[in-house]
Amino acid sequence: MTLGLQWLAELPNHASDIVAYVSQAVGPNGMVYGQYLDVRSETDQSIQDIAKIHHLKTSRLFQASLYTGLKLSEATADEISSTLRFGDAFGLAFQIFDDLDDAKQSSPEGHDDQDKTTYVSVYGIDGAQSHLTEEISKARLALIDMSGCDYLLDFFRLL
């Protein structure tokens, strides 16, 4: 990770903005904190707690990747805002999909890990699928007004 930050710091434009954003996304207020919360999580966590963990562990990483490309391409503040909303929704969708995939592979009833609260353990397969569809819709909506995102919108139509 240190080498990655070094490479970002050596970028000719916006290096300090990008390094600061990526460092926050992966550091103790981002992925590291999300991992900490996940490791110490228990079965009685609320779905809001699980969403927070997913946001910190996954959405923030998607957002950091997107932010880097946006800054390097001289994106507008509106484009950055919309794309970061996309990254947040897409990260949560990714984690819900992962919960569903784990549950479907582990047992016919869809119960993956009895020691962790997941979207599947709270809502069941159908409910988790509904939440996945909702997050994909949020991601799609974040991109609708942006130029050049037609290929991503086409991708979401396939899901």
PDB file of C-alpha atoms in Angstrom:
ATOM      1  CA  MET A   1       0.000   0.000   0.000  1.00  0.00           C
ATOM      2  CA  THR A   2       2.858   2.360   0.756  1.00  0.00           C
ATOM      3  CA  LEU A   3       4.216   1.980  -2.781  1.00  0.00           C
ATOM      4  CA  GLY A   4       0.748   2.719  -4.159  1.00  0.00           C
ATOM      5  CA  LEU A   5       0.574   5.943  -2.160  1.00  0.00           C
ATOM      6  CA  GLN A   6       4.055   6.843  -3.376  1.00  0.00           C
ATOM      7  CA  TRP A   7       2.931   6.418  -6.988  1.00  0.00           C
ATOM      8  CA  LEU A   8      -0.117   8.560  -6.334  1.00  0.00           C
ATOM      9  CA  ALA A   9       2.065  11.238  -4.723  1.00  0.00           C
ATOM     10  CA  GLU A  10       4.211  11.322  -7.856  1.00  0.00           C
ATOM     11  CA  LEU A  11       1.276  12.136 -10.134  1.00  0.00           C
ATOM     12  CA  PRO A  12       1.717  15.457 -11.916  1.00  0.00           C
ATOM     13  CA  ASN A  13      -1.758  16.858 -11.169  1.00  0.00           C
ATOM     14  CA  HIS A  14      -3.854  16.777  -8.002  1.00  0.00           C
ATOM     15  CA  ALA A  15      -1.437  14.466  -6.213  1.00  0.00           C
ATOM     16  CA  SER A  16      -2.089  15.860  -2.735  1.00  0.00           C
ATOM     17  CA  ASP A  17      -5.886  15.698  -3.174  1.00  0.00           C
ATOM     18  CA  ILE A  18      -5.719  12.123  -4.417  1.00  0.00           C
ATOM     19  CA  VAL A  19      -3.288  10.917  -1.747  1.00  0.00           C
ATOM     20  CA  ALA A  20      -5.385  12.533   0.985  1.00  0.00           C
ATOM     21  CA  TYR A  21      -8.613  10.980  -0.321  1.00  0.00           C
ATOM     22  CA  VAL A  22      -7.158   7.504  -0.811  1.00  0.00           C
ATOM     23  CA  SER A  23      -5.417   7.613   2.589  1.00  0.00           C
ATOM     24  CA  GLN A  24      -8.684   8.509   4.296  1.00  0.00           C
ATOM     25  CA  ALA A  25     -10.522   5.766   2.400  1.00  0.00           C
ATOM     26  CA  VAL A  26      -8.111   3.026   3.453  1.00  0.00           C
ATOM     27  CA  GLY A  27      -7.028   4.350   6.845  1.00  0.00           C
ATOM     28  CA  PRO A  28      -8.489   4.318  10.352  1.00  0.00           C
ATOM     29  CA  ASN A  29     -11.592   6.243   9.244  1.00  0.00           C
ATOM     30  CA  GLY A  30     -12.178   3.981   6.253  1.00  0.00           C
ATOM     31  CA  MET A  31     -11.352   0.400   5.349  1.00  0.00           C
ATOM     32  CA  VAL A  32      -9.236  -0.284   8.443  1.00  0.00           C
ATOM     33  CA  TYR A  33     -12.064   0.855  10.725  1.00  0.00           C
ATOM     34  CA  GLY A  34     -14.596  -1.154   8.723  1.00  0.00           C
ATOM     35  CA  GLN A  35     -12.439  -4.248   9.056  1.00  0.00           C
ATOM     36  CA  TYR A  36     -12.122  -3.647  12.790  1.00  0.00           C
ATOM     37  CA  LEU A  37     -15.911  -3.369  13.131  1.00  0.00           C
ATOM     38  CA  ASP A  38     -16.378  -6.494  11.013  1.00  0.00           C
ATOM     39  CA  VAL A  39     -13.923  -8.600  13.022  1.00  0.00           C
ATOM     40  CA  ARG A  40     -15.548  -7.687  16.315  1.00  0.00           C
ATOM     41  CA  SER A  41     -19.096  -7.924  14.974  1.00  0.00           C
ATOM     42  CA  GLU A  42     -21.619 -10.216  16.569  1.00  0.00           C
ATOM     43  CA  THR A  43     -24.825 -11.870  15.477  1.00  0.00           C
ATOM     44  CA  ASP A  44     -27.047  -9.234  17.065  1.00  0.00           C
ATOM     45  CA  GLN A  45     -25.870  -6.293  14.974  1.00  0.00           C
ATOM     46  CA  SER A  46     -28.399  -4.044  13.327  1.00  0.00           C
ATOM     47  CA  ILE A  47     -28.634  -3.803   9.574  1.00  0.00           C
ATOM     48  CA  GLN A  48     -27.441  -0.192   9.934  1.00  0.00           C
ATOM     49  CA  ASP A  49     -24.259  -1.516  11.565  1.00  0.00           C
ATOM     50  CA  ILE A  50     -23.763  -3.954   8.683  1.00  0.00           C
ATOM     51  CA  ALA A  51     -24.363  -1.207   6.111  1.00  0.00           C
ATOM     52  CA  LYS A  52     -21.764   0.958   7.879  1.00  0.00           C
ATOM     53  CA  ILE A  53     -19.214  -1.862   7.780  1.00  0.00           C
ATOM     54  CA  HIS A  54     -19.892  -2.434   4.077  1.00  0.00           C
ATOM     55  CA  HIS A  55     -19.617   1.292   3.385  1.00  0.00           C
ATOM     56  CA  LEU A  56     -16.275   1.548   5.160  1.00  0.00           C
ATOM     57  CA  LYS A  57     -14.760  -1.676   3.844  1.00  0.00           C
ATOM     58  CA  THR A  58     -16.001  -1.640   0.259  1.00  0.00           C
ATOM     59  CA  SER A  59     -17.764   1.526  -0.847  1.00  0.00           C
ATOM     60  CA  ARG A  60     -14.889   3.722   0.312  1.00  0.00           C
ATOM     61  CA  LEU A  61     -12.459   1.703  -1.830  1.00  0.00           C
ATOM     62  CA  PHE A  62     -14.675   1.989  -4.898  1.00  0.00           C
ATOM     63  CA  GLN A  63     -14.984   5.706  -4.204  1.00  0.00           C
ATOM     64  CA  ALA A  64     -11.206   6.119  -3.855  1.00  0.00           C
ATOM     65  CA  SER A  65     -10.637   4.451  -7.220  1.00  0.00           C
ATOM     66  CA  LEU A  66     -13.306   6.584  -8.837  1.00  0.00           C
ATOM     67  CA  TYR A  67     -12.051   9.767  -7.196  1.00  0.00           C
ATOM     68  CA  THR A  68      -8.544   9.179  -8.535  1.00  0.00           C
ATOM     69  CA  GLY A  69      -9.781   8.876 -12.103  1.00  0.00           C
ATOM     70  CA  LEU A  70     -12.129  11.814 -11.705  1.00  0.00           C
ATOM     71  CA  LYS A  71      -9.431  14.144 -10.405  1.00  0.00           C
ATOM     72  CA  LEU A  72      -6.999  13.108 -13.122  1.00  0.00           C
ATOM     73  CA  SER A  73      -9.639  13.728 -15.797  1.00  0.00           C
ATOM     74  CA  GLU A  74     -10.446  17.192 -14.418  1.00  0.00           C
ATOM     75  CA  ALA A  75     -14.030  16.213 -13.587  1.00  0.00           C
ATOM     76  CA  THR A  76     -16.425  18.862 -12.313  1.00  0.00           C
ATOM     77  CA  ALA A  77     -17.630  18.979  -8.715  1.00  0.00           C
ATOM     78  CA  ASP A  78     -21.052  17.710  -9.862  1.00  0.00           C
ATOM     79  CA  GLU A  79     -19.467  14.788 -11.716  1.00  0.00           C
ATOM     80  CA  ILE A  80     -17.397  13.921  -8.671  1.00  0.00           C
ATOM     81  CA  SER A  81     -20.428  14.088  -6.369  1.00  0.00           C
ATOM     82  CA  SER A  82     -22.579  11.905  -8.644  1.00  0.00           C
ATOM     83  CA  THR A  83     -19.829   9.381  -9.172  1.00  0.00           C
ATOM     84  CA  LEU A  84     -19.072   9.106  -5.462  1.00  0.00           C
ATOM     85  CA  ARG A  85     -22.786   8.447  -4.831  1.00  0.00           C
ATOM     86  CA  PHE A  86     -22.510   5.746  -7.466  1.00  0.00           C
ATOM     87  CA  GLY A  87     -19.459   4.279  -5.678  1.00  0.00           C
ATOM     88  CA  ASP A  88     -21.286   4.208  -2.361  1.00  0.00           C
ATOM     89  CA  ALA A  89     -24.345   2.417  -3.764  1.00  0.00           C
ATOM     90  CA  PHE A  90     -22.266   0.082  -5.919  1.00  0.00           C
ATOM     91  CA  GLY A  91     -20.073  -0.882  -2.957  1.00  0.00           C
ATOM     92  CA  LEU A  92     -23.096  -1.790  -0.855  1.00  0.00           C
ATOM     93  CA  ALA A  93     -24.628  -3.685  -3.791  1.00  0.00           C
ATOM     94  CA  PHE A  94     -21.364  -5.579  -4.174  1.00  0.00           C
ATOM     95  CA  GLN A  95     -21.430  -6.645  -0.518  1.00  0.00           C
ATOM     96  CA  ILE A  96     -25.111  -7.652  -0.611  1.00  0.00           C
ATOM     97  CA  PHE A  97     -24.375  -9.705  -3.725  1.00  0.00           C
ATOM     98  CA  ASP A  98     -21.459 -11.320  -1.874  1.00  0.00           C
ATOM     99  CA  ASP A  99     -23.755 -12.142   1.087  1.00  0.00           C
ATOM    100  CA  LEU A 100     -26.241 -13.721  -1.329  1.00  0.00           C
ATOM    101  CA  ASP A 101     -23.547 -15.662  -3.152  1.00  0.00           C
ATOM    102  CA  ASP A 102     -22.043 -16.960   0.112  1.00  0.00           C
ATOM    103  CA  ALA A 103     -25.455 -17.994   1.404  1.00  0.00           C
ATOM    104  CA  LYS A 104     -26.470 -19.770  -1.792  1.00  0.00           C
ATOM    105  CA  GLN A 105     -23.199 -21.698  -1.888  1.00  0.00           C
ATOM    106  CA  SER A 106     -23.240 -22.709   1.770  1.00  0.00           C
ATOM    107  CA  SER A 107     -26.664 -24.222   2.273  1.00  0.00           C
ATOM    108  CA  PRO A 108     -30.029 -24.744   0.636  1.00  0.00           C
ATOM    109  CA  GLU A 109     -31.686 -22.528   3.251  1.00  0.00           C
ATOM    110  CA  GLY A 110     -29.356 -19.623   2.479  1.00  0.00           C
ATOM    111  CA  HIS A 111     -27.761 -19.353   5.906  1.00  0.00           C
ATOM    112  CA  ASP A 112     -24.062 -18.772   5.421  1.00  0.00           C
ATOM    113  CA  ASP A 113     -22.354 -17.976   8.677  1.00  0.00           C
ATOM    114  CA  GLN A 114     -24.408 -18.273  11.831  1.00  0.00           C
ATOM    115  CA  ASP A 115     -21.905 -16.093  13.695  1.00  0.00           C
ATOM    116  CA  LYS A 116     -22.382 -13.002  11.511  1.00  0.00           C
ATOM    117  CA  THR A 117     -25.269 -10.747  10.735  1.00  0.00           C
ATOM    118  CA  THR A 118     -25.687 -10.397   6.975  1.00  0.00           C
ATOM    119  CA  TYR A 119     -28.381  -9.054   4.694  1.00  0.00           C
ATOM    120  CA  VAL A 120     -29.405 -12.680   4.114  1.00  0.00           C
ATOM    121  CA  SER A 121     -29.594 -13.539   7.821  1.00  0.00           C
ATOM    122  CA  VAL A 122     -31.780 -10.480   8.451  1.00  0.00           C
ATOM    123  CA  TYR A 123     -33.963 -10.397   5.322  1.00  0.00           C
ATOM    124  CA  GLY A 124     -33.642 -13.880   3.823  1.00  0.00           C
ATOM    125  CA  ILE A 125     -32.678 -14.528   0.209  1.00  0.00           C
ATOM    126  CA  ASP A 126     -35.647 -12.677  -1.302  1.00  0.00           C
ATOM    127  CA  GLY A 127     -35.309  -9.663   0.978  1.00  0.00           C
ATOM    128  CA  ALA A 128     -31.561  -9.406   0.384  1.00  0.00           C
ATOM    129  CA  GLN A 129     -32.214  -9.653  -3.363  1.00  0.00           C
ATOM    130  CA  SER A 130     -34.679  -6.780  -3.027  1.00  0.00           C
ATOM    131  CA  HIS A 131     -32.077  -4.661  -1.220  1.00  0.00           C
ATOM    132  CA  LEU A 132     -29.540  -5.526  -3.918  1.00  0.00           C
ATOM    133  CA  THR A 133     -31.963  -4.323  -6.597  1.00  0.00           C
ATOM    134  CA  GLU A 134     -32.541  -1.109  -4.625  1.00  0.00           C
ATOM    135  CA  GLU A 135     -28.796  -0.368  -4.356  1.00  0.00           C
ATOM    136  CA  ILE A 136     -28.273  -1.086  -8.057  1.00  0.00           C
ATOM    137  CA  SER A 137     -31.088   1.387  -8.796  1.00  0.00           C
ATOM    138  CA  LYS A 138     -29.393   4.006  -6.602  1.00  0.00           C
ATOM    139  CA  ALA A 139     -26.114   3.445  -8.435  1.00  0.00           C
ATOM    140  CA  ARG A 140     -27.853   3.762 -11.790  1.00  0.00           C
ATOM    141  CA  LEU A 141     -29.628   6.966 -10.745  1.00  0.00           C
ATOM    142  CA  ALA A 142     -26.351   8.538  -9.649  1.00  0.00           C
ATOM    143  CA  LEU A 143     -25.029   8.117 -13.207  1.00  0.00           C
ATOM    144  CA  ILE A 144     -28.049   9.106 -15.273  1.00  0.00           C
ATOM    145  CA  ASP A 145     -27.236  12.805 -15.580  1.00  0.00           C
ATOM    146  CA  MET A 146     -23.537  12.301 -16.305  1.00  0.00           C
ATOM    147  CA  SER A 147     -22.235  12.400 -19.842  1.00  0.00           C
ATOM    148  CA  GLY A 148     -20.125   9.482 -21.003  1.00  0.00           C
ATOM    149  CA  CYS A 149     -21.695   6.945 -18.637  1.00  0.00           C
ATOM    150  CA  ASP A 150     -23.980   5.244 -21.149  1.00  0.00           C
ATOM    151  CA  TYR A 151     -21.828   2.110 -21.140  1.00  0.00           C
ATOM    152  CA  LEU A 152     -22.220   1.789 -17.359  1.00  0.00           C
ATOM    153  CA  LEU A 153     -25.968   2.295 -17.607  1.00  0.00           C
ATOM    154  CA  ASP A 154     -26.071  -0.432 -20.286  1.00  0.00           C
ATOM    155  CA  PHE A 155     -24.152  -2.703 -17.907  1.00  0.00           C
ATOM    156  CA  PHE A 156     -26.715  -2.121 -15.148  1.00  0.00           C
ATOM    157  CA  ARG A 157     -29.528  -3.056 -17.510  1.00  0.00           C
ATOM    158  CA  LEU A 158     -27.926  -6.500 -17.728  1.00  0.00           C
ATOM    159  CA  LEU A 159     -28.150  -7.039 -13.963  1.00  0.00           C
TER     160      LEU A 159
END
